[in-house]
mmCIF file of C-alpha atoms in Angstrom:
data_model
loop_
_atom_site.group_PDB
_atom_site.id
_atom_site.type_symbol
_atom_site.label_atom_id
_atom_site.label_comp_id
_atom_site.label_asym_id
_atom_site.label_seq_id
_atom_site.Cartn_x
_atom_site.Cartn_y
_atom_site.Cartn_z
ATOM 1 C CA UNK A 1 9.823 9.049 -3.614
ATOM 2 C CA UNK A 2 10.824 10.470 -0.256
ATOM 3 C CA UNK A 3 14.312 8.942 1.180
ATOM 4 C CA UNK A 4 12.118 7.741 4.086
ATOM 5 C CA UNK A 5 9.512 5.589 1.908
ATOM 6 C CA UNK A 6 12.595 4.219 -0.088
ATOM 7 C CA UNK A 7 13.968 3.363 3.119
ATOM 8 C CA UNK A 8 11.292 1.596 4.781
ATOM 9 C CA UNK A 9 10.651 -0.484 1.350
ATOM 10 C CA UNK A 10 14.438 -1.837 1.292
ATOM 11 C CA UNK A 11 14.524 -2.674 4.726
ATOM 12 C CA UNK A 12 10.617 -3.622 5.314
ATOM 13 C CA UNK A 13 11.725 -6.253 1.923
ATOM 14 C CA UNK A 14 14.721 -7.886 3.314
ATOM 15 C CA UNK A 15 12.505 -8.446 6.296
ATOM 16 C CA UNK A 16 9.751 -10.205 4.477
ATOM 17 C CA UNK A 17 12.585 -12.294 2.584
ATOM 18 C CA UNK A 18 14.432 -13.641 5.873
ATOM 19 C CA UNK A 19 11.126 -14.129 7.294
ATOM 20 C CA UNK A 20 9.915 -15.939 4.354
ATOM 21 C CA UNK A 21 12.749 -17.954 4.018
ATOM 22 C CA UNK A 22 12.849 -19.028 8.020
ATOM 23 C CA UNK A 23 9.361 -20.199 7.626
ATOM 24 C CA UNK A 24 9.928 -22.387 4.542
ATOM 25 C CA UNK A 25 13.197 -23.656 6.495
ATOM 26 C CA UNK A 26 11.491 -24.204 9.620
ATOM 27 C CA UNK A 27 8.105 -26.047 8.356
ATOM 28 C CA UNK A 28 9.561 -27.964 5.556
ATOM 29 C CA UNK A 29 10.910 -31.008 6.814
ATOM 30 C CA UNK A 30 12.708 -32.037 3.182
ATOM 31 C CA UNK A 31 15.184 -28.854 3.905
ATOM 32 C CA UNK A 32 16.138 -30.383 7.701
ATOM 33 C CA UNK A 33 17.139 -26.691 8.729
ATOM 34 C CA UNK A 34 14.142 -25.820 11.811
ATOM 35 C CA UNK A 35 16.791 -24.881 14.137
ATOM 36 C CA UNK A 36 18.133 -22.198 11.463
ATOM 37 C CA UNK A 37 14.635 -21.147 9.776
ATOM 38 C CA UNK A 38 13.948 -20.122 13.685
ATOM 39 C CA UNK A 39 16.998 -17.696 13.842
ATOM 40 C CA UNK A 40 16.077 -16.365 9.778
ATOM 41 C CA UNK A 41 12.393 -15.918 11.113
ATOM 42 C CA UNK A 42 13.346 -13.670 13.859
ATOM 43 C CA UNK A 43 15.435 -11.935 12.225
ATOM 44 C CA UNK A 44 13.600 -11.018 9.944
ATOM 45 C CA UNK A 45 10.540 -9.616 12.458
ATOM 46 C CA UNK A 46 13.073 -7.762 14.301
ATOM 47 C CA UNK A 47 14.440 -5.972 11.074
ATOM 48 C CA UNK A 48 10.549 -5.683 10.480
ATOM 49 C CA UNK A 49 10.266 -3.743 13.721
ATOM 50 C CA UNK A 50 13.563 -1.561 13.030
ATOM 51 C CA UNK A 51 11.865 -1.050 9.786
ATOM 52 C CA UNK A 52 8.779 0.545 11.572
ATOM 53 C CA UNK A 53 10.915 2.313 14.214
ATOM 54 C CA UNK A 54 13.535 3.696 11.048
ATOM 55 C CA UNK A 55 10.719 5.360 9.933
ATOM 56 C CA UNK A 56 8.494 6.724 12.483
ATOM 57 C CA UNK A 57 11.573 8.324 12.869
ATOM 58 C CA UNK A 58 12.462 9.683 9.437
ATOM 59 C CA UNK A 59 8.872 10.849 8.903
ATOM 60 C CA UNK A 60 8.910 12.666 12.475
ATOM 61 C CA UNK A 61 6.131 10.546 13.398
ATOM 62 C CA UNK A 62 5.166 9.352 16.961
ATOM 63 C CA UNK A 63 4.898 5.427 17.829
ATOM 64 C CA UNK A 64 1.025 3.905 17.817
ATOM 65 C CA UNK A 65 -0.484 4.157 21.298
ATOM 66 C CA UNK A 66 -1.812 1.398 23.120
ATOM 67 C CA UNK A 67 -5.256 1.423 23.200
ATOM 68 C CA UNK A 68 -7.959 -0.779 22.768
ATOM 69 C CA UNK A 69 -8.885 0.173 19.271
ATOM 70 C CA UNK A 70 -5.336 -0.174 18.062
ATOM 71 C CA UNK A 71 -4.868 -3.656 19.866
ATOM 72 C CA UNK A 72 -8.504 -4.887 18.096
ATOM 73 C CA UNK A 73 -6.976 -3.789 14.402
ATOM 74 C CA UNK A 74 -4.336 -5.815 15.369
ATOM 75 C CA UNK A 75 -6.232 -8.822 16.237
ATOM 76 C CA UNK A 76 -8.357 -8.859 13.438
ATOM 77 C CA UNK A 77 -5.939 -8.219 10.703
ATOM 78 C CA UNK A 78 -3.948 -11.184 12.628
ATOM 79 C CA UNK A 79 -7.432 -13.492 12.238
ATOM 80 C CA UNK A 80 -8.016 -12.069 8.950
ATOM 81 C CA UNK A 81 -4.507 -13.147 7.592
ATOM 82 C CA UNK A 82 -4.780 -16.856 9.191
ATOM 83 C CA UNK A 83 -8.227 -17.184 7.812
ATOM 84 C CA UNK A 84 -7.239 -16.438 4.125
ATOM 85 C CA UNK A 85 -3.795 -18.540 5.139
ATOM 86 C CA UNK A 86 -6.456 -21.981 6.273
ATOM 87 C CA UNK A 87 -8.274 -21.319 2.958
ATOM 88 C CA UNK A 88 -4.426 -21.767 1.297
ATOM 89 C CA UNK A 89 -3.600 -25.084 3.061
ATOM 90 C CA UNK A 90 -6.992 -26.622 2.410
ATOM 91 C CA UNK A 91 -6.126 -25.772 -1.777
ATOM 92 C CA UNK A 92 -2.867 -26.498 -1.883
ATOM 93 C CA UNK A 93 -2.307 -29.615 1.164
ATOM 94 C CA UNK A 94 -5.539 -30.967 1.722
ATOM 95 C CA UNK A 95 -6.828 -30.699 -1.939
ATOM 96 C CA UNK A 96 -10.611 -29.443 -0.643
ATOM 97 C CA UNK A 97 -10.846 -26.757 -3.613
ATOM 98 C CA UNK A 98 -13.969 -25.837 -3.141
ATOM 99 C CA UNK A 99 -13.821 -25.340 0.692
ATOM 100 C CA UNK A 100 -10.602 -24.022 0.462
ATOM 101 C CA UNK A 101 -11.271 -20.760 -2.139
ATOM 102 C CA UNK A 102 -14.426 -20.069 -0.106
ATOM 103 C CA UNK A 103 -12.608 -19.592 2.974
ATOM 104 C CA UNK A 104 -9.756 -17.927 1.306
ATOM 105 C CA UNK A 105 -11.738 -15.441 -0.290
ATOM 106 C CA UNK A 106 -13.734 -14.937 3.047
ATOM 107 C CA UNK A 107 -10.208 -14.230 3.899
ATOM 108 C CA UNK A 108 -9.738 -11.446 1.481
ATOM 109 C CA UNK A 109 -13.007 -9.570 1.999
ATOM 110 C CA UNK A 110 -11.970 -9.685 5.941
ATOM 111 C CA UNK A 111 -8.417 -7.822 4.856
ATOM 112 C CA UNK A 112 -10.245 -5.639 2.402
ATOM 113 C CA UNK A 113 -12.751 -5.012 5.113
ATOM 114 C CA UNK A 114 -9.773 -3.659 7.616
ATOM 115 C CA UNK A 115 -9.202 -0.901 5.535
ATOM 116 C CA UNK A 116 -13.128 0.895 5.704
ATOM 117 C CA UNK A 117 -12.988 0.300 9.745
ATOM 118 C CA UNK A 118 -9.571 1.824 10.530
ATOM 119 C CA UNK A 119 -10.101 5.226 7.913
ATOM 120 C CA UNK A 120 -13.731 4.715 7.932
ATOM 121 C CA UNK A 121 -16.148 5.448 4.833
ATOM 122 C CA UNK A 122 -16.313 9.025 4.406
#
């Protein structure tokens, strides 16, 4: 494993755990702690975009342009993870099964799908 990979999975890991953790703080009201979840959640996205920045740098790699194809990946992976999120809450908080594991599962096939339209099918 290159020092860079190992580097980005240490730091891109403690930034999914604080960010975790501020969410469950912030939207569980039994754990009164909204005020500090906020402050873990950010955090932890801005040692997720250190973690990106770390190692564009290590690997020599230039930063993502701007560009309309880059911004629509972004969107849709975005949609994509709050579809398969809704299919989560109507399972686990709104106890519609059924419903719920459909439009999870449309959820997955839209992630899955993000992978064939950024590197294409070859």
């Amino acid at each position: 494993m290159k020092k860079s990979s190992f580097v980005a999975l240490i730091m891109g890991t403690v930034s999914g755990v604080l960010f975790a953790i501020g969410m469950c703080m912030a939207l569980l009201p039994e754990w009164n702690a909204f005020t500090e979840g906020v402050v873990f959640g950010c955090v932890g996205l801005i040692i997720g975009v250190v973690t990106f920045l770390v190692w564009c740098k290590m690997e020599n790699k230039s930063l993502p342009k701007f560009n309309l194809k880059n911004i629509f990946y972004t969107v849709y992976g975005i949609i994509s993870a709050l579809v398969l999120g809704v299919g989560m809450c109507m399972c686990l908080v709104w106890q519609q099964i059924v419903w719920g594991t459909l439009i999870g599962l449309l959820g997955i096939i839209m992630l899955i799908a993000l992978i064939p339209i950024i590197k294409g099918i070859k």
